[in-house]
Short mmCIF file of C-alpha atoms and ligand atoms in Angstrom, two decimals:
data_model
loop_
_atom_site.label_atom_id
_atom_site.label_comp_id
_atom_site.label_asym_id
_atom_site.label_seq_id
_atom_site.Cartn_x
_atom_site.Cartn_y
_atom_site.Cartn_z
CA UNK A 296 64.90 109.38 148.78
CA UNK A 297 64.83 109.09 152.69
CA UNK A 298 64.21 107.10 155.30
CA UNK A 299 62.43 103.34 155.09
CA UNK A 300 63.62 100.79 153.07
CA UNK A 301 65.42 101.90 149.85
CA UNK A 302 64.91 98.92 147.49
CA UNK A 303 60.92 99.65 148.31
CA UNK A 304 61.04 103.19 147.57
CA UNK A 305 62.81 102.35 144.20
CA UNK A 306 60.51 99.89 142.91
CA UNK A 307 57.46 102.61 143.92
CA UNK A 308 58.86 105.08 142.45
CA UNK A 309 59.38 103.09 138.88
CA UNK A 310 55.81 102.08 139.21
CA UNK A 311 56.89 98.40 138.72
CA UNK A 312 54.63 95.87 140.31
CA UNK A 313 56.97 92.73 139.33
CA UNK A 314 60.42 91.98 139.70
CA UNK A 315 62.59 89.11 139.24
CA UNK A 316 66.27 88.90 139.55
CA UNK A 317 68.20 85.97 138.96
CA UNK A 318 65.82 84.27 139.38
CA UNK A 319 66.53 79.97 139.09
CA UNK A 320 64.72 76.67 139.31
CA UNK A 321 66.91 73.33 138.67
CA UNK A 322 64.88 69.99 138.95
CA UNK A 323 67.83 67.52 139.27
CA UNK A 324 70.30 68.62 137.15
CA UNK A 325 67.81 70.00 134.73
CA UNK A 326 68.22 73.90 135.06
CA UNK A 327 64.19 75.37 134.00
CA UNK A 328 64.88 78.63 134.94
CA UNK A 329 68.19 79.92 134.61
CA UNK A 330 68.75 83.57 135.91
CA UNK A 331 65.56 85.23 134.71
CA UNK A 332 65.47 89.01 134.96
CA UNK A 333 62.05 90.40 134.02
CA UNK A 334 60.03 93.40 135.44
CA UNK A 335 56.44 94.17 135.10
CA UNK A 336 55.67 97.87 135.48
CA UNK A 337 51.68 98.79 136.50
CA UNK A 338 48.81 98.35 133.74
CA UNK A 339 51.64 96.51 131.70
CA UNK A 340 50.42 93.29 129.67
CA UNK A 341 53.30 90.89 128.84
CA UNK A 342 53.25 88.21 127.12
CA UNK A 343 55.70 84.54 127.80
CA UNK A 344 56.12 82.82 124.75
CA UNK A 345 58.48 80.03 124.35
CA UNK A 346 58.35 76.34 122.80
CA UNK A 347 56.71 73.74 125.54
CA UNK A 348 59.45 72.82 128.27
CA UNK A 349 61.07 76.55 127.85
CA UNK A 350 59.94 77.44 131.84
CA UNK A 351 56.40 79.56 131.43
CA UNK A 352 54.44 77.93 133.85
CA UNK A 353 57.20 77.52 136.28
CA UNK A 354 58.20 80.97 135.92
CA UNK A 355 53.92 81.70 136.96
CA UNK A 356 54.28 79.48 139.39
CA UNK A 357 57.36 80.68 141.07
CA UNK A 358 55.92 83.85 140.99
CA UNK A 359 52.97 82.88 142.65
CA UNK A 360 54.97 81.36 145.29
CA UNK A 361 54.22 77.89 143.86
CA UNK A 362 57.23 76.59 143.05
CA UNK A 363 60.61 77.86 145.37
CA UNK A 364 63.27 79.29 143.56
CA UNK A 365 66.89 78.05 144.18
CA UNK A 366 68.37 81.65 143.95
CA UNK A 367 67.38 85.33 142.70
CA UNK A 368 64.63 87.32 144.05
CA UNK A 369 61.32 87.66 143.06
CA UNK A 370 59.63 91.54 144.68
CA UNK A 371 56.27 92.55 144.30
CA UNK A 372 56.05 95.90 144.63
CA UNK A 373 58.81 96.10 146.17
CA UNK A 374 58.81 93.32 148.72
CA UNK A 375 60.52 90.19 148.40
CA UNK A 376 58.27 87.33 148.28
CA UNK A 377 60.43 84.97 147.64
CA UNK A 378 61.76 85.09 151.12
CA UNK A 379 61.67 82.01 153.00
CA UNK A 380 59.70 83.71 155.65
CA UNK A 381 56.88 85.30 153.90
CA UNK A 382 53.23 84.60 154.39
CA UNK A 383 52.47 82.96 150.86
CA UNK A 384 48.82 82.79 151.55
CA UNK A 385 49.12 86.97 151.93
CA UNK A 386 51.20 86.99 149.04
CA UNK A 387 48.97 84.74 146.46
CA UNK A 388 45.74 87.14 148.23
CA UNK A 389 47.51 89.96 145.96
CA UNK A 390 48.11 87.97 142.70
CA UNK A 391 45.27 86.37 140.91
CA UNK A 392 46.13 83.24 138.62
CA UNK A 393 44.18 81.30 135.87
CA UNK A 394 45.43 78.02 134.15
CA UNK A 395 44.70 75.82 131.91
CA UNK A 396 41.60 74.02 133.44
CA UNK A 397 40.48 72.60 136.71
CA UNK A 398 40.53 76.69 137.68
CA UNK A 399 36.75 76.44 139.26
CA UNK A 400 35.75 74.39 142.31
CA UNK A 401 32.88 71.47 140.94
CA UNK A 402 31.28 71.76 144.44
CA UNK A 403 30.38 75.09 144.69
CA UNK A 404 28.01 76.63 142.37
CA UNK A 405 29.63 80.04 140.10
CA UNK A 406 28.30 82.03 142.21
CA UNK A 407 30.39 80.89 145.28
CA UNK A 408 33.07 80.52 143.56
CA UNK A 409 33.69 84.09 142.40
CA UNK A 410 31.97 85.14 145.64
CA UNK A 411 34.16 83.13 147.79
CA UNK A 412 37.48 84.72 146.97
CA UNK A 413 36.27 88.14 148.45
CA UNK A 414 35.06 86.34 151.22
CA UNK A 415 38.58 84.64 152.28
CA UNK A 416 40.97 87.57 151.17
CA UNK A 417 39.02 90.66 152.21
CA UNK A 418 36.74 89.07 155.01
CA UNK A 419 33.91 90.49 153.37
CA UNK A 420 30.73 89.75 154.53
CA UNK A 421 28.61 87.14 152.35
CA UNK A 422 25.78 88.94 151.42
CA UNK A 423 28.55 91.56 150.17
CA UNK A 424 30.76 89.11 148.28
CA UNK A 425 27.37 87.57 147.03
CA UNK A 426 26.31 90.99 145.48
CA UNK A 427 29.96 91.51 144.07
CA UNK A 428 30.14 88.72 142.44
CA UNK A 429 26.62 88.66 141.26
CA UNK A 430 27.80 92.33 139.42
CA UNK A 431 30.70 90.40 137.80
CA UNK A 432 29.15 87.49 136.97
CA UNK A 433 26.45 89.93 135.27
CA UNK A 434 29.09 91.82 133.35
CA UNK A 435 30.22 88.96 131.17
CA UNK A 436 26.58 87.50 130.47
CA UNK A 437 26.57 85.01 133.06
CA UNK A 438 24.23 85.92 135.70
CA UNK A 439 21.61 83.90 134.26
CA UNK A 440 24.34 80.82 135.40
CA UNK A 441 25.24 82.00 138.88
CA UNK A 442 23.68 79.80 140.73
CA UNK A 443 24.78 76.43 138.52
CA UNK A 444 27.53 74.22 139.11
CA UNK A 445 30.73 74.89 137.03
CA UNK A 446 29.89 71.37 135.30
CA UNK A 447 26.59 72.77 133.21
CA UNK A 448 28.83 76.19 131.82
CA UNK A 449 30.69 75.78 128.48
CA UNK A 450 34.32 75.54 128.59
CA UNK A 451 34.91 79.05 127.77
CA UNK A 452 31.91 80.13 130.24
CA UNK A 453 33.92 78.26 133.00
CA UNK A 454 37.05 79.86 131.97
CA UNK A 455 35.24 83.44 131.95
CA UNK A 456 33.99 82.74 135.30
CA UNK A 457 37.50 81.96 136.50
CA UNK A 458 38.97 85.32 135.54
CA UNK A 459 36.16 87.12 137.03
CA UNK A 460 37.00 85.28 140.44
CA UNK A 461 40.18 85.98 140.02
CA UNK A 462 39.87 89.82 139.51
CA UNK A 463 37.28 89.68 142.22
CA UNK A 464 39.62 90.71 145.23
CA UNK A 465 41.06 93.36 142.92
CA UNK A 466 44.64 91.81 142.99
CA UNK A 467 47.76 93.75 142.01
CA UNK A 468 48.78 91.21 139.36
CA UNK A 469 47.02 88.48 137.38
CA UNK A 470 48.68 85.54 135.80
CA UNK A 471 47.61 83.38 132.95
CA UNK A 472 48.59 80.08 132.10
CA UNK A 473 47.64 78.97 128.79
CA UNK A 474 44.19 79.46 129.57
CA UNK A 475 42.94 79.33 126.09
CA UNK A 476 44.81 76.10 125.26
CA UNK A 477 42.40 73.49 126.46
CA UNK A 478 39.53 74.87 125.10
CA UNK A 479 37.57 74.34 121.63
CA UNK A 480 38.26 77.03 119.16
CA UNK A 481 34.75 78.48 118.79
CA UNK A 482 35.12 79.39 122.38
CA UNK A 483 38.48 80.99 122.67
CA UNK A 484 37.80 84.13 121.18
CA UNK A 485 35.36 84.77 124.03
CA UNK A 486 37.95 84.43 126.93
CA UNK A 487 40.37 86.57 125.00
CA UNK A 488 37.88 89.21 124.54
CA UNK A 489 37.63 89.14 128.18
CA UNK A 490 41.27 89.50 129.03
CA UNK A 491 41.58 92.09 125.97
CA UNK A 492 38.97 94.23 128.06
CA UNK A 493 40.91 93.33 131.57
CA UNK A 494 44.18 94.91 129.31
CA UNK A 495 42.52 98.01 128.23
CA UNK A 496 40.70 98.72 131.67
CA UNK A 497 44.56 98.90 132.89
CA UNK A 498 44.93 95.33 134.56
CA UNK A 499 48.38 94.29 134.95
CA UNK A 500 48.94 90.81 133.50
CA UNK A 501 51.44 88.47 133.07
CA UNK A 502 50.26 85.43 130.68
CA UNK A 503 51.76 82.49 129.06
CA UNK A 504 50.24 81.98 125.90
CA UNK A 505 50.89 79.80 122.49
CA UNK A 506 48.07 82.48 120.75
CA UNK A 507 50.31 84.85 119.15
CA UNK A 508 47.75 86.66 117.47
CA UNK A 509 46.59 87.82 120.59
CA UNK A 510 49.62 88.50 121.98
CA UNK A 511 50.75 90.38 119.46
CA UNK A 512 47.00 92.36 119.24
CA UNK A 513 46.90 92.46 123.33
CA UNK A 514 50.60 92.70 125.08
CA UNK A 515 52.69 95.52 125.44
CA UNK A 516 55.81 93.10 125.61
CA UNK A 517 56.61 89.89 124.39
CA UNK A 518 59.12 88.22 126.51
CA UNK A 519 60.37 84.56 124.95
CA UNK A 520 61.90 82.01 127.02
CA UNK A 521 64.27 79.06 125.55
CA UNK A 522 65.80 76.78 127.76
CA UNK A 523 64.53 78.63 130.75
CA UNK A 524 65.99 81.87 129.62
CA UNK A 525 64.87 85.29 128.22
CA UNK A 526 66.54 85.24 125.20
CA UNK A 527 64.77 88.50 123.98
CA UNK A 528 61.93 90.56 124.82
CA UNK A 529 60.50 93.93 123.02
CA UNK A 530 56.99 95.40 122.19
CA UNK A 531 55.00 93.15 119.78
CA UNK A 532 55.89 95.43 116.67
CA UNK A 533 59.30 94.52 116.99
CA UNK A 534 59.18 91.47 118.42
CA UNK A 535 56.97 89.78 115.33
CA UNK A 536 58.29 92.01 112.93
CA UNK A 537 61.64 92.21 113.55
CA UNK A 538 63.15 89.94 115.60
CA UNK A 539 66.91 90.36 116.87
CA UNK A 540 67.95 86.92 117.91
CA UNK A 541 68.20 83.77 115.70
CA UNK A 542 66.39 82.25 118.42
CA UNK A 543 63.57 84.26 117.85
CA UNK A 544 63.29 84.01 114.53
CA UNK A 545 62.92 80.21 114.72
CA UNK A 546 60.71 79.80 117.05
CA UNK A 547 58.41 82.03 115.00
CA UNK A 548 59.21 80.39 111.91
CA UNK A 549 58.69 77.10 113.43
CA UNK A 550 55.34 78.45 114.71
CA UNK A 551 54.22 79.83 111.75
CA UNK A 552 54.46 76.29 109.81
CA UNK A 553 52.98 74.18 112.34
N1 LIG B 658 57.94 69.19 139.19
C1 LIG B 658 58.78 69.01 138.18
N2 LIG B 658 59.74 68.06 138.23
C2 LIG B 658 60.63 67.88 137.24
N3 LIG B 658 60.62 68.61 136.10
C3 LIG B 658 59.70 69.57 136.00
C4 LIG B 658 58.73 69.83 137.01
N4 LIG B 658 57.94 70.86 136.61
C5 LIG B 658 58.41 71.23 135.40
N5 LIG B 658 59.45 70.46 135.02
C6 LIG B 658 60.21 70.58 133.77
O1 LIG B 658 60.52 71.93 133.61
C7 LIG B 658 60.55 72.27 132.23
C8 LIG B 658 59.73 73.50 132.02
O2 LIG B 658 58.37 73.19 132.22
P1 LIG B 658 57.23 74.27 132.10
O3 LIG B 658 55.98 73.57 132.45
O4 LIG B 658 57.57 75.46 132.90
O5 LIG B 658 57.28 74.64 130.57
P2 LIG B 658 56.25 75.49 129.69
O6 LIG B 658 57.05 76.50 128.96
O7 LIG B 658 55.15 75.98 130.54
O8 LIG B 658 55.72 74.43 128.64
P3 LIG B 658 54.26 74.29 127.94
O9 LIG B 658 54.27 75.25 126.78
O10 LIG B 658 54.21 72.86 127.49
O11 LIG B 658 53.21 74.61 128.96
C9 LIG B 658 60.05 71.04 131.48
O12 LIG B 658 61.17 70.37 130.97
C10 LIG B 658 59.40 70.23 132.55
O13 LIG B 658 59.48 68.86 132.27
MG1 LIG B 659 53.11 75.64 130.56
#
């Protein structure tokens, strides 16, 4: 290694497109994320799992510059975004997030939507962006909708259309919030067989996620939080089917009853 900045030649040469260290959130006195370390490396898929309140979203959300951390560093790849002094709006143009709902604007048809994305973060030109996302929209059966308001699409259509505008600007990362969890069950499988394909074309994805089916079939790690803290994280195999911590083991027990 010479020359430039060390810390960024590390990361590169790791191939690790997230990195946290130490990284806290207190609200009050209530500590929700208490010295997380986690890194992503490229194409990776993990998986948060924890009970509700354990720190998933706010652990997306810090990442996504949404939420300020109180101390640790967050890098992606290799530069620290969670310094004060970054551009977050460049930042969040290299990380593409879905949540739970509310992910598409109501005033804009689907169309705009997924086209608009390309149009704000790349400055590409509409008739570009329009043809773009017209190819997306096509790939996952929904040309036929483009030009409709997110209000006539399904649930799972809407959240289907939100992924695709989120991959649209070909970001470096994509989070997921839960973004099966407010949906009816006939229509989850058909967002998770979109993310499946978004995992197998090599997508790197972070995603928070009470299916643990899927995260078991899809992610190459499970990482579970409790009280805001990784208390262990390992390859689905392992993780499901032989968990280390007590922790762990009750969580999935308590899952598996409910
Ligand atoms: N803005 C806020 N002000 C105060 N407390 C907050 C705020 N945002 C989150 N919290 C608290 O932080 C804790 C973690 O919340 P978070 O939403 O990250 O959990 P989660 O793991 O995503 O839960 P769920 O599975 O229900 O989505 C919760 O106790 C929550 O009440
Ligand atoms: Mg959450």
């Amino acid at each position: 290694m010479s020359g430039g900045d060390p810390t960024i030649v590390a990361t590169d040469a790791t191939g690790t497109v997230l990195s946290l260290r130490g990284v806290r959130r207190a609200f009050g006195e209530k500590v929700v994320l208490d010295g997380i370390d986690l890194d992503v490396a490229a194409h990776e898929v993990v998986a948060l799992v924890g009970a509700s309140g354990s720190g998933k979203s706010t652990l997306l959300r810090t990442v996504n510059l949404l939420e300020p951390i109180d101390d640790g560093v967050i890098r992606l790849r290799g530069d620290d975004v969670s310094d004060p002094r970054v551009d977050a709006d460049a930042v969040r143009a290299r990380i593409g997030v879905v949540f739970q709902h509310y992910n598409l604007f109501p005033h804009l048809s689907v169309l705009d939507n997924v086209a608009l994305a390309s149009r704000l973060v790349h400055r590409m030109p509409r008739r570009d962006a329009e043809r773009r996302a017209l190819e997306l929209l096509a790939s996952i059966g929904l040309a036929e909708h483009a030009r409709a308001f997110p209000d006539r699409l399904s649930g799972g259509q809407q959240q289907r259309a939100a992924i695709v505008r989120a991959i649209a600007t070909e970001p470096e990362l994509l989070l997921l919030d839960e973004i099966t969890s407010a949906l009816d069950p006939e229509l989850v499988g058909e967002v998770l067989a979109l993310v499946r394909s978004l995992a197998e074309g090599g997508t790197t994805i972070v995603m928070a996620t009470h299916e643990m089916a899927f995260a078991r079939e899809v992610a190459d790690r499970v990482v579970f939080l409790d009280g805001g803290r990784i208390i262990e994280a390992a390859p689905p195999a392992e993780f499901f089917g032989a968990p280390r911590e007590a922790r762990t083991r009750e969580f999935l027990a308590r899952y598996l009853t409910s």
